[in-house]
Coordinates of C-alpha atoms and ligand atoms in Angstrom, one line a residue:
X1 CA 0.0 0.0 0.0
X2 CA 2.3 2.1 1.1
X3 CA 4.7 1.2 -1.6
X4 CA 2.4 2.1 -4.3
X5 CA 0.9 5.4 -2.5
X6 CA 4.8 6.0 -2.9
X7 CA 5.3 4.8 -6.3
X8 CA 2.1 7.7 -7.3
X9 CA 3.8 10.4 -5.5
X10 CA 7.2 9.7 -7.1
X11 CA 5.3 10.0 -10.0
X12 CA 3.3 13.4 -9.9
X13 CA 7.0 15.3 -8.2
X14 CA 8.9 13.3 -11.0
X15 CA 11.6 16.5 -11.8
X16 CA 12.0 15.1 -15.3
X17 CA 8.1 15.5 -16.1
X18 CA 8.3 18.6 -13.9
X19 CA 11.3 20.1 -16.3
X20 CA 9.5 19.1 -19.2
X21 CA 5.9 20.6 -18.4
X22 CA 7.8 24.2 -17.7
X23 CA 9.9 23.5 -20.8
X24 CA 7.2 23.0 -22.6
X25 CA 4.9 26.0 -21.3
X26 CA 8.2 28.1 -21.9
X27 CA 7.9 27.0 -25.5
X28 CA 4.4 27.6 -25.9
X29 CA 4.4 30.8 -24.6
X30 CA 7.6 32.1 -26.9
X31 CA 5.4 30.0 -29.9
X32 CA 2.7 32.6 -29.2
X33 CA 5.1 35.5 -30.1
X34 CA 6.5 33.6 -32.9
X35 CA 4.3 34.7 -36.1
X36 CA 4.4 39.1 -34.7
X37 CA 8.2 38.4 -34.5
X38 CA 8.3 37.0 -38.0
X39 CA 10.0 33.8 -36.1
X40 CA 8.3 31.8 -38.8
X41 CA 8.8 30.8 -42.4
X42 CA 8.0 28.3 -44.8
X43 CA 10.3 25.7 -46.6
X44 CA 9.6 24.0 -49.3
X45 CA 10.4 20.8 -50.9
X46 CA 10.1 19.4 -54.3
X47 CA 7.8 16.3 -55.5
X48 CA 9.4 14.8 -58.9
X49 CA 7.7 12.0 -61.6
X50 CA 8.9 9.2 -62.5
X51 CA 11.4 11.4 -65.1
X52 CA 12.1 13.1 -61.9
X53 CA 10.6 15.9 -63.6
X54 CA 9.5 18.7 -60.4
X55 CA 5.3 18.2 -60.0
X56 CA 4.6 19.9 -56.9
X57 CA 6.1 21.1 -53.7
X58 CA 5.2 20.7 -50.4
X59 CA 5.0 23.9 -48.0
X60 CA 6.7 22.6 -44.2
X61 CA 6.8 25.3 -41.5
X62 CA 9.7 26.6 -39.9
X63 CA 10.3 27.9 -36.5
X64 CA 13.5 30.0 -35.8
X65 CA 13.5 30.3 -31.8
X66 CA 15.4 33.2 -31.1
X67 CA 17.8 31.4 -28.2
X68 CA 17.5 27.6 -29.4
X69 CA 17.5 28.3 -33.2
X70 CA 15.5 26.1 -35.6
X71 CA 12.8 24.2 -33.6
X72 CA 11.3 20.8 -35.5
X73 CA 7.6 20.9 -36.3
X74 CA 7.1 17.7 -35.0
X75 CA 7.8 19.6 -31.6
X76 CA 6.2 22.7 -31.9
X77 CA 3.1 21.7 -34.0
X78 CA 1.7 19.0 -31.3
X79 CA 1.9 21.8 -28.5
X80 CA -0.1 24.3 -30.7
X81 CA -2.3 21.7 -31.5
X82 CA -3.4 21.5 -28.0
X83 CA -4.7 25.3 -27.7
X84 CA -6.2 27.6 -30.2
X85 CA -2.8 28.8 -31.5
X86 CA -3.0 26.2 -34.0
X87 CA -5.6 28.2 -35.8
X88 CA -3.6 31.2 -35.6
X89 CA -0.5 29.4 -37.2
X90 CA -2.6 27.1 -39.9
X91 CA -4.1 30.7 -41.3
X92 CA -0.3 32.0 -41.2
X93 CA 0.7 29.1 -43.1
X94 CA -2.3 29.0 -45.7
X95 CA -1.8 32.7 -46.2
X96 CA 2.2 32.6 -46.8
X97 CA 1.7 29.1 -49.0
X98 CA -0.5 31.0 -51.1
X99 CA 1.0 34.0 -51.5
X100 CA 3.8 32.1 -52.8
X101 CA 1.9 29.9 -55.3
X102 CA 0.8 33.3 -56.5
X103 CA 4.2 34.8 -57.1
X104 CA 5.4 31.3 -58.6
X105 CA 2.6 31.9 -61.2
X106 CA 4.4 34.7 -63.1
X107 CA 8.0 32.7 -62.6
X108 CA 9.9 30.3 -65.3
X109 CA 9.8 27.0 -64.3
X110 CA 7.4 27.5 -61.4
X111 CA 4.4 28.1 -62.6
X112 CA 2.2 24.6 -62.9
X113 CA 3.7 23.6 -59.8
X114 CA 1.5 22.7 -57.3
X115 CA 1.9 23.5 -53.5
X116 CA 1.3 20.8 -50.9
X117 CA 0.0 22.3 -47.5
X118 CA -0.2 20.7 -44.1
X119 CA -3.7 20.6 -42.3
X120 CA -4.0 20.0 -38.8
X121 CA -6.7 18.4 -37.1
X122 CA -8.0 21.2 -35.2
X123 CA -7.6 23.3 -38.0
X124 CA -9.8 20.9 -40.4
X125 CA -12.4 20.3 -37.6
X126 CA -13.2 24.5 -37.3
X127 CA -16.5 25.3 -38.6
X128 CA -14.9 28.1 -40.4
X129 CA -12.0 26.2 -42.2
X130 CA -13.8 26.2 -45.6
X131 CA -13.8 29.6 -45.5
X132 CA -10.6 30.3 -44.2
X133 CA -9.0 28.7 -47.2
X134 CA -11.2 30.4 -49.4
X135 CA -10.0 33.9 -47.8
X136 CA -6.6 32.8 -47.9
X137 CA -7.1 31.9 -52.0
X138 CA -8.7 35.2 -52.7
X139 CA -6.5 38.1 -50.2
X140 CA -3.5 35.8 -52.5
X141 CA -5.0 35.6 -56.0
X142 CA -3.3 32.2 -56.0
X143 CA -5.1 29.8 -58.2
X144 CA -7.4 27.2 -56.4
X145 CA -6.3 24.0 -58.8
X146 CA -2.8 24.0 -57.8
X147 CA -3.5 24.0 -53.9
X148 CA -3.4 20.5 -52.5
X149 CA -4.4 20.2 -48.9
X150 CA -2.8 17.5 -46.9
X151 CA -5.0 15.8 -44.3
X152 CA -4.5 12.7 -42.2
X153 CA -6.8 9.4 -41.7
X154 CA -7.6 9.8 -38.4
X155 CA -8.8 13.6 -38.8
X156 CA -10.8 12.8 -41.9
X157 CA -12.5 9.9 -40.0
X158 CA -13.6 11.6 -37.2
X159 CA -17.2 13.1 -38.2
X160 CA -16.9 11.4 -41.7
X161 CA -19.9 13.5 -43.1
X162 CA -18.6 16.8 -42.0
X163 CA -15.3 16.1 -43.7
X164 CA -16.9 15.0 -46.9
X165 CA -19.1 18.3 -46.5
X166 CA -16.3 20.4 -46.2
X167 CA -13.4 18.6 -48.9
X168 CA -16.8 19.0 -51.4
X169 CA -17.3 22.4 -51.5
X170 CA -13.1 23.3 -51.4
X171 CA -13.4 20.6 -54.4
X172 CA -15.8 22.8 -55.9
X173 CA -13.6 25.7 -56.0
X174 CA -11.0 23.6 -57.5
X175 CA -8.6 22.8 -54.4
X176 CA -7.6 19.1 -54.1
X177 CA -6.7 16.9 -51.4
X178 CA -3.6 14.6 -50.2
X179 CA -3.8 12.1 -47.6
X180 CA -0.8 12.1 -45.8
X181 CA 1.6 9.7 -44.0
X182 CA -0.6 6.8 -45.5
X183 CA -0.4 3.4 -44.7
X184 CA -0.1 4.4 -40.3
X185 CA -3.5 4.5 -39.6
X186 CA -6.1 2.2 -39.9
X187 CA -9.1 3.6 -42.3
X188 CA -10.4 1.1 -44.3
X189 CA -10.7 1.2 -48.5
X190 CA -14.8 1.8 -47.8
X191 CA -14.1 4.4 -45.7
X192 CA -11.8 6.4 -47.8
X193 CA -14.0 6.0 -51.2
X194 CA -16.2 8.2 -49.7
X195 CA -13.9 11.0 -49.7
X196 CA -13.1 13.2 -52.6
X197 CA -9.2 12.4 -52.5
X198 CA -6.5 13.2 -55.3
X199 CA -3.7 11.5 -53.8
X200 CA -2.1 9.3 -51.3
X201 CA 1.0 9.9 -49.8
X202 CA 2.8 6.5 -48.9
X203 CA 4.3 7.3 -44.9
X204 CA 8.1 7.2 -45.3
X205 CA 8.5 4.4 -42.7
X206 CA 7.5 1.7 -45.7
X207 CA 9.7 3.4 -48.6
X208 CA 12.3 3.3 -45.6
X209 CA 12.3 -0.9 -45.7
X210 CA 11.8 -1.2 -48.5
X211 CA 14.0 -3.8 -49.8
X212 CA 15.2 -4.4 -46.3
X213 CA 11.4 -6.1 -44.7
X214 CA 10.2 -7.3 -47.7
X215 CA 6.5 -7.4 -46.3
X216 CA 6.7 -3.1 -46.6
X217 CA 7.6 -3.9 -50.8
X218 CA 4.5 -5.6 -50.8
X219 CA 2.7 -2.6 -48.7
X220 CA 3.7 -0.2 -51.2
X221 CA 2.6 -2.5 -54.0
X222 CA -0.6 -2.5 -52.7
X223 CA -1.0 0.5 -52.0
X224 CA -0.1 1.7 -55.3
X225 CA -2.2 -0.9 -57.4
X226 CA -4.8 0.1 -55.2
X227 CA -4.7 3.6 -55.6
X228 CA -4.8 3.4 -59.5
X229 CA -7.5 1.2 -59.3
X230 CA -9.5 4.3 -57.2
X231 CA -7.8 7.0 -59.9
X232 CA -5.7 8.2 -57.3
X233 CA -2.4 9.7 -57.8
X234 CA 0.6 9.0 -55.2
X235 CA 3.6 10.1 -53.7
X236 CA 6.1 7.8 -52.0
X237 CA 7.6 10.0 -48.9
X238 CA 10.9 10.1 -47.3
X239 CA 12.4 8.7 -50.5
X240 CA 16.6 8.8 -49.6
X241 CA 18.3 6.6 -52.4
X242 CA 18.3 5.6 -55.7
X243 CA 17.7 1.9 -54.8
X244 CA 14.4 3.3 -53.5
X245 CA 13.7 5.3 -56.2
X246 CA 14.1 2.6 -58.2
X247 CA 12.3 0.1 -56.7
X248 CA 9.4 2.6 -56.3
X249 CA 9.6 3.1 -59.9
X250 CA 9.0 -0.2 -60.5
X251 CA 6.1 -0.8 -58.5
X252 CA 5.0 2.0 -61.2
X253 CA 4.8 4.7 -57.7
X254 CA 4.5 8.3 -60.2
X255 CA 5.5 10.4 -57.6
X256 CA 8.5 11.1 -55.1
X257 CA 9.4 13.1 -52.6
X258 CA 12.3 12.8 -50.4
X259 CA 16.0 14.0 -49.9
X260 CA 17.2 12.1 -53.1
X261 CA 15.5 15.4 -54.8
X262 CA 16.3 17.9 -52.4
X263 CA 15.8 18.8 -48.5
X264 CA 12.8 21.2 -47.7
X265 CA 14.1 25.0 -48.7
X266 CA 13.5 28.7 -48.8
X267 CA 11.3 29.1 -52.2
X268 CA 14.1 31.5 -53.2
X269 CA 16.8 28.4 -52.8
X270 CA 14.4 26.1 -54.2
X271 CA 13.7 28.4 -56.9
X272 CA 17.3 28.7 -57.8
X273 CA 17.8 25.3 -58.1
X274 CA 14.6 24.3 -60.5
X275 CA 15.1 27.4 -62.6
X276 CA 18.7 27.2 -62.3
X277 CA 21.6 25.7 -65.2
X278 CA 21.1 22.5 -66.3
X279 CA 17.7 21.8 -65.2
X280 CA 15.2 21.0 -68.4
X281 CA 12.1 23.1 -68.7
X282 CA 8.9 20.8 -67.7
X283 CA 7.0 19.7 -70.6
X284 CA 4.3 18.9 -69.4
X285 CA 2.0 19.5 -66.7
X286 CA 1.9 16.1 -65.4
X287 CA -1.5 15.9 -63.9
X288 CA -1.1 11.9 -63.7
X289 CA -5.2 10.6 -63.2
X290 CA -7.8 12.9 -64.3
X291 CA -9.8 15.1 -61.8
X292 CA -12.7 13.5 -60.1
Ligands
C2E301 P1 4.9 15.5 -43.1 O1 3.8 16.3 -43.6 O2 4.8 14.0 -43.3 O3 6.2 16.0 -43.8 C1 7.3 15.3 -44.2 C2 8.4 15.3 -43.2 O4 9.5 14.4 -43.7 C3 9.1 16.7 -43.1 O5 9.6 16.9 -41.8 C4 10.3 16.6 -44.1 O6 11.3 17.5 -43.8 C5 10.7 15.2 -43.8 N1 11.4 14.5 -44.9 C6 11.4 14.8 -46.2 N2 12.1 14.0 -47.0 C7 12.7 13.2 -46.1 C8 13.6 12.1 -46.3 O7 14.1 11.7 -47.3 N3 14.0 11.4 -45.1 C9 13.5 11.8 -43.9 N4 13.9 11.1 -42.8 N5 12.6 12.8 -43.7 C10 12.3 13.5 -44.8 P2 9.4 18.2 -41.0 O8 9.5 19.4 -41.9 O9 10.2 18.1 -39.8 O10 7.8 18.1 -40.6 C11 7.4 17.1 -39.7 C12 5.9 17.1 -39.7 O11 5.4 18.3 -39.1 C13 5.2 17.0 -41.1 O12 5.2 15.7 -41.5 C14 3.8 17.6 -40.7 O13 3.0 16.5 -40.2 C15 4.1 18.6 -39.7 N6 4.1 19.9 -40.3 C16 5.1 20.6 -41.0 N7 4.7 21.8 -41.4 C17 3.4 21.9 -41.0 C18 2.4 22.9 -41.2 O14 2.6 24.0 -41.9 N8 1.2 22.7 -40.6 C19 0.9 21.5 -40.0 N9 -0.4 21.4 -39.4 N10 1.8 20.6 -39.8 C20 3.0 20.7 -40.3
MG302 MG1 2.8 16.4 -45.3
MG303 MG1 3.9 12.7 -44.4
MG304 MG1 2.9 14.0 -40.9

């Protein structure tokens, strides 16, 4: 009894926890400051065909702390994802990704690009997120059928009906959607024929093993037969060798994404490079499966 009584009190004055609650409020509160002190940017990193001919990009935020210097998303997005802020930083996002897509529409090279942007659940779940990309579209004058927004099973299963109500009418204006790190959760085909989906993107843990757990080949098989079968485009993630690209290109996967093509970027680095020397003009706009 008392042995357990003490086990539960070591575990609510546990420093470690203690250090990382305060560490983590800390962070939350300077995340709060982040977007007025212009902390924030966006990177972006390119999405190449089976010719590794550039497709898309995908916008990924970046937050430069002012003391500890580039903080990860997969750190800082979680902790906004448990208040309100993440509203406050999705908008910033859609408004910056757009306003990029708009200037890329008058640049070489650029211009049928599409731009790949991160939704978060909280974000998608707001009754006003249809019209918060909407506003973000028209205050940028970016063009609607170049946006892809990236959502996740589990958010898109959560009130099924809402999220088909809500992907319909950004459908309508032309906006298409991704579902990301595919393969992790555990929707079923029924479930995600409902939805009004472009593309899935394969999570990078399969292309990761592939060729080394030869069950994740046959994952990726799958779920790139199954996809053409729905006329769905993909894009393999986290793609870091030619051995992967290869194998991926053999499984007939006609998109990639990964640091084979390039790390995540300032638009004026990534700009450089697909405008740059050397670099053949895209001839086509490779819309692989026709729009549903
Ligand atoms: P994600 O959407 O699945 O993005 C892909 C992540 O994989 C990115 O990490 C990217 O830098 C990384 N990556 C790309 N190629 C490779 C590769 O070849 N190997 C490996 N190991 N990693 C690769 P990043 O930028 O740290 O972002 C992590 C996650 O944070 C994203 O995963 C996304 O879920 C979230 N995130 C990023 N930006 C945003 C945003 O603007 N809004 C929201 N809601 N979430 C975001
Ligand atoms: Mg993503
Ligand atoms: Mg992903
Ligand atoms: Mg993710």
């Amino acid at each position: 009894q008392a042995k357990a009584a003490g086990r539960n009190a070591y575990r609510f004055y546990d420093p470690v926890l203690q250090a990382q609650l305060e560490a983590r409020t800390a962070l939350e509160a300077a995340l709060r400051g982040a977007i007025a002190a212009q902390q924030l940017a966006l990177h972006y990193q390119v999405q190449v065909d089976a010719q590794r001919q550039p497709i898309g990009v995908e916008a990924l935020l970046r937050w430069h702390h002012p003391h500890h210097g580039p903080v990860s998303p997969a750190q800082f997005i979680p902790i906004a994802e448990d208040s309100e802020l993440i509203l406050e930083l999705g908008d910033w996002v859609l408004d910056a990704a757009c306003t990029q897509l708009r200037a890329w529409s008058d640049t070489p090279h650029m211009s049928a690009l599409t731009v790949s942007v991160n939704v978060s659940a909280r974000q998608f779940a707001h009754p006003h997120f249809v019209e918060q990309v909407q506003a973000a579209l028209a205050r940028s004058g970016a063009r609607a059928d170049l946006l892809i927004l990236e959502l996740t099973e589990t958010m898109v299963l959560q009130d099924v009906a809402d999220t088909v109500r809500k992907m319909q009418a950004l459908r309508c204006l032309g906006v298409r959607f991704a579902l990301d790190d595919f393969g992790t959760g555990y929707s079923s085909l029924s479930q995600l024929q409902r939805l009004p989906l472009y593309q899935l993107k394969i999570d990078r843990s399969f292309i990761q093993d592939m060729g080394v757990q030869a069950n994740d080949t046959v994952i990726v098989q799958t779920i790139v037969g199954m996809a053409r079968n729905l006329g769905l485009d993909v894009v393999a993630e986290g793609v870091e060798t030619e051995a992967q690209r290869q194998a991926l290109v053999q499984l007939q996967c006609p998109g990639f994404q990964g640091y084979l093509f390039g790390a995540p970027q300032t638009a004026q680095a990534l700009h450089a490079v697909l405008g740059g020397p050397g670099v053949a003009p895209r001839r086509t706009l490779s819309v692989a499966y026709p729009l549903s």
